[in-house]
């Protein structure tokens, strides 16, 4: 049994000076710190000046795209896609994918995400790397049928999905149609049926760009959410990404269906100069997760920074201060992401998965200690993570990755 | 002589694998790394995988307000001022100011700012702490005459200014009228005359809130910049902060005068839900610096994050991608701030002040290394700073403050 000691904070409560007891892959109990010795833990981590929070859930990634970081920065979005991203994506090999997925996963764990929801080509390689390093990963093989692309064959995507079903505690295969404008209604229907049979998540880019919305309109005379409805995709297993150009009507439809919208603030603002109005989506009752999206164009995969930006952008869009509280935005990257993925995580409770962060708050920017939500949202960065625990196992501890026997210098 | 080795990056150039040679307080030369031994340096820092960049300039701070961090988070701005900030400010003692200014200055150095431009009560204590720890500091004693406030007496502000003139290499006293609505035109005229005589910077909050603009209008029938013009304040020594509610006409006037506007992105968005349109201000030709403002409401004092947010907010305001390049926003926090303060810094050039950062980029989020501007703006955080050099002296090295013999644990 392990004990993590400190101020325990999740989106529902703050327990000062408590211990989270971890047995196997689960949280066994949360007890006052002075009682920890009674339980005879094998290891005790943290102590005074630490925070223990749920591992952050990065609900939309393309971890292998670390390879492209910084390339084509400052290019108009269309040119960046045409000159940088697509040509480089044609050149992928399994070996290169493994190398860069490894970098992306290590970066992600170091900066406090315990779960990723990844959408990319060569999903087999990504799933293997993620499992090795020890992150919880929902992995989908990107598929399209309306665009010719060598690595996006629907048959292959299906094979990947079936191969990984029920195979691993950490890796959950998802169905990953690329976007509403690159997948035919027919294929989308097949994917939805499979999702129903297998009780699997569908992970899809949704209303990310004007071009996407226009193309769906032209092809089917439908809005993106109407297209999903016609395909039978609208339920609590749908994870739509971005939603920049959704109408209020579409947002309402997502809410009634119990679907999730994943907000990727930095990505949207870099590529589109816009984001969804987060407050409006939350008021409509949609479940919201947060995502970093790809390291190109976003930069570092640090979900603490995405949480902060989701709050600030919400203010700017409303031209109002204090639109969302620190606690509300913290919830999106923890409980919100967990609900999106259907895992018992995102809160620190008995019986929940032990996906946890130990934050070293013995630093100037965590003084004074009065308001934990404010400190976590507006002071913390991924670099304050001392230890990342996934499925009960410390997979990152201060510059080292015990599961794979690597140090930061080897990355 | 010291040598800092790595990829040298400032807003004008990238020199791969070079060494910055530092003699006394200045940069002596920048040479290819392989030549460094010819100069026989006493110490060599960095090496492969490091960046050397100009120290960041935090052009608007209230470092002692670290004491208030997180307090009143999520309160409406007026309530936060009335219930949290003002009552606590009445209670300040010199001893408490020293304590919290020390925390703020250490946090600032650790996160890569080599210069602050501070505006607060008890400036004497702040100047003393800043000098001890070794940051370059422009320090102004906040003064007002239209609002009763015990620590803001104009006579005391003047005394502080005179006491510190020409006294210290690191500390530069400034004149710090509070804002255009809390200082009478008469006092503002006196301050402007003193600024002319002493060639001193004037540091003032400018068009930060609607209330400020309305009060100046009511009292003098003037817009904030017209008020400054009538007081004789408009020249290259004026550093106006925020400018959220400036008109295009006022922005033009600031540009013609050669004055500086300091943009504090996070602060503005948290308190007002708005910022100036940065692109418009830059197009008008105004010199722009960046500032963090106070740790309440901003959180951590990490100028890397403010640089990033200035670019993202500029996109959102224009509803356009790629409004400002990574290089342009990097320039604001380096060369822009140096011009604002009139110091030969912000670029890595022979004869310039050796205010430098050594960034440890041997980390996943700095891979690949192709685009240094993108990596510095979108991947780097203050926690990547390995060493902070001010006036030629390493005042922060990996968790320690050599000048005061303190480690991070003592903060």
XYZ file of N, CA, C and O in Angstrom, chain A residues 181-289:
436
model
N -16.459 16.040 -42.227
C -16.341 16.309 -43.668
C -15.408 15.347 -44.397
O -15.242 15.462 -45.599
N -14.821 14.407 -43.680
C -13.867 13.508 -44.340
C -14.330 12.055 -44.271
O -13.667 11.162 -44.781
N -15.473 11.838 -43.631
C -16.023 10.490 -43.471
C -17.442 10.497 -44.038
O -18.232 11.380 -43.702
N -17.753 9.532 -44.862
C -19.094 9.478 -45.467
C -20.132 9.089 -44.419
O -19.803 8.454 -43.413
N -21.365 9.454 -44.684
C -22.460 9.079 -43.779
C -22.549 7.561 -43.639
O -22.832 7.035 -42.556
N -22.259 6.850 -44.740
C -22.340 5.388 -44.703
C -21.320 4.834 -43.706
O -21.657 4.031 -42.837
N -20.100 5.268 -43.847
C -19.055 4.781 -42.937
C -19.366 5.195 -41.501
O -19.199 4.418 -40.557
N -19.853 6.411 -41.358
C -20.174 6.907 -40.029
C -21.258 6.042 -39.374
O -21.214 5.784 -38.174
N -22.211 5.574 -40.185
C -23.254 4.687 -39.653
C -22.671 3.363 -39.187
O -23.014 2.864 -38.126
N -21.771 2.813 -39.985
C -21.127 1.552 -39.590
C -20.365 1.717 -38.268
O -20.423 0.859 -37.380
N -19.648 2.831 -38.184
C -18.865 3.092 -36.966
C -19.792 3.209 -35.764
O -19.513 2.684 -34.680
N -20.923 3.879 -35.959
C -21.870 4.062 -34.857
C -22.438 2.729 -34.395
O -22.597 2.485 -33.194
N -22.733 1.861 -35.352
C -23.258 0.536 -34.981
C -22.238 -0.249 -34.178
O -22.569 -0.859 -33.156
N -21.016 -0.203 -34.641
C -19.950 -0.890 -33.919
C -19.790 -0.328 -32.508
O -19.598 -1.065 -31.528
N -19.877 0.979 -32.422
C -19.785 1.643 -31.110
C -20.891 1.162 -30.180
O -20.668 0.897 -28.997
N -22.094 1.019 -30.734
C -23.224 0.533 -29.920
C -22.977 -0.902 -29.444
O -23.152 -1.216 -28.269
N -22.567 -1.748 -30.376
C -22.309 -3.157 -30.023
C -21.220 -3.298 -28.978
O -21.341 -4.075 -28.029
N -20.136 -2.550 -29.204
C -18.945 -2.748 -28.365
C -18.919 -1.803 -27.173
O -17.992 -1.844 -26.366
N -19.920 -0.944 -27.044
C -19.946 0.065 -25.986
C -18.664 0.897 -25.997
O -18.046 1.145 -24.965
N -18.285 1.331 -27.201
C -16.991 2.021 -27.360
C -17.177 3.517 -27.631
O -18.188 3.948 -28.190
N -16.171 4.279 -27.228
C -16.170 5.723 -27.481
C -15.918 6.032 -28.966
O -15.083 5.388 -29.605
N -16.634 7.031 -29.470
C -16.317 7.588 -30.785
C -15.666 8.951 -30.573
O -16.196 9.800 -29.861
N -14.514 9.145 -31.168
C -13.693 10.348 -30.987
C -13.559 11.021 -32.348
O -12.949 10.465 -33.254
N -14.147 12.187 -32.498
C -14.201 12.817 -33.837
C -14.029 14.342 -33.758
O -14.543 14.988 -32.844
N -13.282 14.884 -34.714
C -13.179 16.345 -34.844
C -14.546 16.878 -35.287
O -15.118 16.359 -36.252
N -15.007 17.930 -34.627
C -16.385 18.389 -34.856
C -16.464 19.913 -34.976
O -16.188 20.635 -34.014
N -16.843 20.363 -36.159
C -17.029 21.804 -36.390
C -15.803 22.604 -35.983
O -15.876 23.631 -35.344
N -14.635 22.093 -36.425
C -13.377 22.772 -36.076
C -13.116 23.979 -36.961
O -12.567 24.975 -36.523
N -13.471 23.838 -38.247
C -13.172 24.934 -39.184
C -14.421 25.262 -39.994
O -15.354 24.461 -40.081
N -14.414 26.446 -40.587
C -15.519 26.824 -41.477
C -15.602 25.865 -42.652
O -16.689 25.498 -43.096
N -14.441 25.467 -43.177
C -14.406 24.580 -44.341
C -15.143 23.286 -44.022
O -15.926 22.781 -44.855
N -14.943 22.747 -42.826
C -15.624 21.505 -42.440
C -17.140 21.689 -42.498
O -17.855 20.898 -43.115
N -17.613 22.767 -41.878
C -19.063 23.013 -41.827
C -19.633 23.165 -43.238
O -20.674 22.593 -43.579
N -18.909 23.908 -44.079
C -19.385 24.137 -45.449
C -19.434 22.853 -46.265
O -20.371 22.627 -47.026
N -18.420 22.040 -46.098
C -18.383 20.796 -46.883
C -19.511 19.843 -46.505
O -20.111 19.207 -47.372
N -19.806 19.728 -45.218
C -20.907 18.840 -44.793
C -22.228 19.371 -45.327
O -23.092 18.621 -45.797
N -22.354 20.678 -45.306
C -23.563 21.319 -45.825
C -23.735 20.997 -47.305
O -24.819 20.610 -47.749
N -22.644 21.159 -48.023
C -22.703 20.952 -49.461
C -22.989 19.497 -49.806
O -23.808 19.201 -50.664
N -22.326 18.603 -49.099
C -22.445 17.181 -49.439
C -23.795 16.604 -49.023
O -24.424 15.876 -49.766
N -24.234 16.952 -47.803
C -25.447 16.297 -47.276
C -26.564 17.278 -46.903
O -27.586 16.863 -46.360
N -26.301 18.560 -47.108
C -27.235 19.591 -46.645
C -27.531 19.437 -45.138
O -28.679 19.547 -44.698
N -26.511 19.167 -44.396
C -26.659 19.005 -42.943
C -25.609 19.837 -42.192
O -24.521 20.077 -42.709
N -25.959 20.261 -40.998
C -24.968 20.826 -40.071
C -24.186 19.647 -39.478
O -24.702 18.510 -39.446
N -22.991 19.872 -38.946
C -22.197 18.749 -38.421
C -22.938 17.890 -37.390
O -22.862 16.658 -37.457
N -23.672 18.506 -36.472
C -24.355 17.690 -35.459
C -25.545 16.939 -36.066
O -25.844 15.808 -35.671
N -26.203 17.531 -37.062
C -27.284 16.814 -37.764
C -26.725 15.590 -38.483
O -27.337 14.515 -38.492
N -25.562 15.742 -39.062
C -24.875 14.622 -39.722
C -24.640 13.492 -38.707
O -24.928 12.322 -38.983
N -24.156 13.846 -37.524
C -23.908 12.816 -36.501
C -25.221 12.161 -36.075
O -25.282 10.956 -35.844
N -26.263 12.971 -36.007
C -27.568 12.434 -35.617
C -28.055 11.412 -36.649
O -28.483 10.309 -36.297
N -27.946 11.795 -37.905
C -28.370 10.886 -38.977
C -27.577 9.591 -38.983
O -28.062 8.548 -39.410
N -26.334 9.689 -38.533
C -25.487 8.487 -38.521
C -25.712 7.655 -37.263
O -25.128 6.592 -37.115
N -26.539 8.158 -36.355
C -26.809 7.407 -35.125
C -25.679 7.500 -34.099
O -25.504 6.624 -33.254
N -24.936 8.597 -34.159
C -23.733 8.729 -33.328
C -23.987 9.491 -32.038
O -23.114 9.562 -31.171
N -25.171 10.121 -31.920
C -25.373 11.036 -30.800
C -25.802 10.309 -29.527
O -26.975 10.041 -29.309
N -24.837 10.056 -28.661
C -25.147 9.478 -27.350
C -24.009 9.806 -26.393
O -23.105 10.588 -26.744
N -24.015 9.202 -25.233
C -23.023 9.577 -24.208
C -21.630 9.016 -24.506
O -20.675 9.312 -23.791
N -21.515 8.245 -25.589
C -20.201 7.732 -25.968
C -19.519 8.602 -27.020
O -18.392 8.340 -27.418
N -20.215 9.651 -27.454
C -19.625 10.538 -28.466
C -18.740 11.600 -27.806
O -19.162 12.312 -26.893
N -17.517 11.707 -28.299
C -16.598 12.757 -27.853
C -16.266 13.616 -29.066
O -15.467 13.228 -29.931
N -16.928 14.753 -29.146
C -16.696 15.674 -30.261
C -15.625 16.681 -29.865
O -15.631 17.191 -28.759
N -14.728 16.962 -30.797
C -13.595 17.833 -30.466
C -13.750 19.218 -31.109
O -14.143 19.305 -32.271
N -13.449 20.219 -30.360
C -13.387 21.624 -30.796
C -14.746 22.328 -30.771
O -14.969 23.197 -29.950
N -15.602 22.016 -31.742
C -16.913 22.649 -31.766
C -16.889 24.152 -31.968
O -17.852 24.850 -31.626
N -15.821 24.658 -32.558
C -15.679 26.118 -32.695
C -16.886 26.749 -33.383
O -17.341 27.818 -33.006
N -17.395 26.055 -34.428
C -18.465 26.662 -35.231
C -19.843 26.055 -34.979
O -20.720 26.117 -35.835
N -20.042 25.456 -33.814
C -21.366 24.912 -33.495
C -22.373 26.032 -33.251
O -22.040 27.066 -32.675
N -23.616 25.803 -33.653
C -24.686 26.756 -33.337
C -25.258 26.420 -31.955
O -25.034 25.328 -31.422
N -26.012 27.356 -31.399
C -26.664 27.106 -30.106
C -27.574 25.881 -30.173
O -27.668 25.104 -29.228
N -28.233 25.733 -31.316
C -29.112 24.585 -31.536
C -28.320 23.278 -31.450
O -28.741 22.311 -30.799
N -27.179 23.257 -32.109
C -26.339 22.050 -32.088
C -25.829 21.761 -30.673
O -25.749 20.609 -30.249
N -25.484 22.819 -29.955
C -25.002 22.640 -28.578
C -26.103 22.010 -27.730
O -25.845 21.093 -26.939
N -27.324 22.496 -27.935
C -28.466 21.935 -27.192
C -28.646 20.447 -27.502
O -28.918 19.630 -26.612
N -28.487 20.110 -28.776
C -28.632 18.708 -29.177
C -27.574 17.828 -28.501
O -27.875 16.729 -28.026
N -26.344 18.306 -28.462
C -25.280 17.546 -27.793
C -25.618 17.334 -26.314
O -25.398 16.261 -25.757
N -26.143 18.409 -25.683
C -26.489 18.315 -24.258
C -27.552 17.241 -24.034
O -27.412 16.392 -23.148
N -28.612 17.262 -24.843
C -29.693 16.269 -24.654
C -29.188 14.849 -24.856
O -29.672 13.912 -24.221
N -28.242 14.685 -25.750
C -27.733 13.345 -26.043
C -26.761 12.860 -24.966
O -26.374 11.696 -24.966
N -26.327 13.754 -24.086
C -25.337 13.367 -23.082
C -23.937 13.222 -23.657
O -23.056 12.607 -23.048
N -23.717 13.815 -24.824
C -22.398 13.716 -25.465
C -21.410 14.692 -24.823
O -21.799 15.590 -24.087
N -20.136 14.492 -25.148
C -19.081 15.371 -24.622
C -18.537 16.260 -25.720
O -18.376 15.819 -26.863
N -18.235 17.497 -25.355
C -17.486 18.368 -26.250
C -16.138 18.627 -25.591
O -16.079 18.986 -24.407
N -15.071 18.425 -26.343
C -13.735 18.697 -25.804
C -13.245 20.031 -26.347
O -13.201 20.245 -27.560
N -12.910 20.905 -25.401
C -12.459 22.254 -25.717
C -10.932 22.256 -25.724
O -10.310 21.819 -24.759
N -10.339 22.732 -26.837
C -8.873 22.809 -26.953
C -8.507 24.274 -27.149
O -8.317 24.731 -28.284
N -8.405 25.023 -26.064
C -8.329 26.481 -26.197
C -7.154 26.990 -27.027
O -7.340 27.777 -27.955
N -5.947 26.548 -26.728
C -4.790 27.097 -27.438
C -4.841 26.757 -28.922
O -4.613 27.616 -29.782
N -5.136 25.504 -29.204
C -5.189 25.060 -30.595
C -6.175 25.898 -31.406
O -5.860 26.403 -32.482
N -7.378 26.063 -30.861
C -8.406 26.816 -31.590
C -7.978 28.254 -31.847
O -8.167 28.782 -32.937
N -7.407 28.871 -30.835
C -7.053 30.284 -30.989
C -5.867 30.449 -31.931
O -5.780 31.414 -32.679
N -4.968 29.456 -31.937
C -3.853 29.559 -32.871
C -4.288 29.306 -34.311
O -3.827 29.971 -35.223
N -5.177 28.348 -34.509
C -5.530 27.970 -35.886
C -6.712 28.741 -36.458
O -6.808 28.913 -37.664
N -7.628 29.153 -35.576
C -8.861 29.779 -36.068
C -9.058 31.205 -35.557
O -9.914 31.930 -36.055
N -8.299 31.574 -34.511
C -8.528 32.886 -33.890
C -9.860 32.937 -33.155
O -10.381 34.003 -32.847
N -10.414 31.787 -32.863
C -11.704 31.677 -32.187
C -11.743 30.433 -31.312
O -10.999 29.496 -31.539
N -12.702 30.417 -30.401
C -13.041 29.179 -29.700
C -14.552 29.167 -29.522
O -15.220 30.176 -29.743
N -15.067 28.012 -29.088
C -16.451 27.999 -28.630
C -16.567 28.928 -27.430
O -15.587 29.184 -26.725
N -17.769 29.377 -27.154
C -18.041 30.130 -25.943
C -18.307 29.102 -24.835
O -19.381 28.525 -24.726
N -17.271 28.894 -24.033
C -17.292 27.802 -23.057
C -18.447 27.942 -22.065
O -19.120 26.968 -21.712
N -18.682 29.174 -21.619
C -19.761 29.378 -20.655
C -21.112 28.947 -21.233
O -21.913 28.297 -20.561
N -21.318 29.294 -22.498
C -22.601 28.963 -23.115
C -22.774 27.443 -23.220
O -23.856 26.909 -22.995
N -21.709 26.755 -23.555
C -21.758 25.295 -23.681
C -22.050 24.657 -22.322
O -22.860 23.727 -22.217
N -21.405 25.175 -21.277
C -21.629 24.617 -19.937
C -23.046 24.906 -19.463
O -23.711 24.048 -18.881
N -23.515 26.120 -19.723
C -24.888 26.472 -19.320
C -25.916 25.597 -20.013
O -26.961 25.280 -19.445
N -25.611 25.203 -21.242
C -26.542 24.347 -21.981
C -26.559 22.932 -21.419
O -27.410 22.128 -21.790
N -25.588 22.622 -20.562
C -25.589 21.317 -19.913
C -24.755 20.260 -20.613
O -24.875 19.067 -20.317
N -23.890 20.697 -21.532
C -23.016 19.731 -22.212
C -21.888 19.316 -21.263
O -21.352 20.155 -20.542
N -21.530 18.026 -21.265
C -20.322 17.631 -20.549
C -19.108 18.113 -21.344
O -19.038 17.935 -22.554
N -18.168 18.768 -20.661
C -17.001 19.334 -21.343
C -15.717 18.749 -20.775
O -15.540 18.670 -19.563
N -14.830 18.322 -21.669
C -13.470 17.960 -21.318
C -12.518 18.968 -21.925
O -12.920 19.777 -22.759
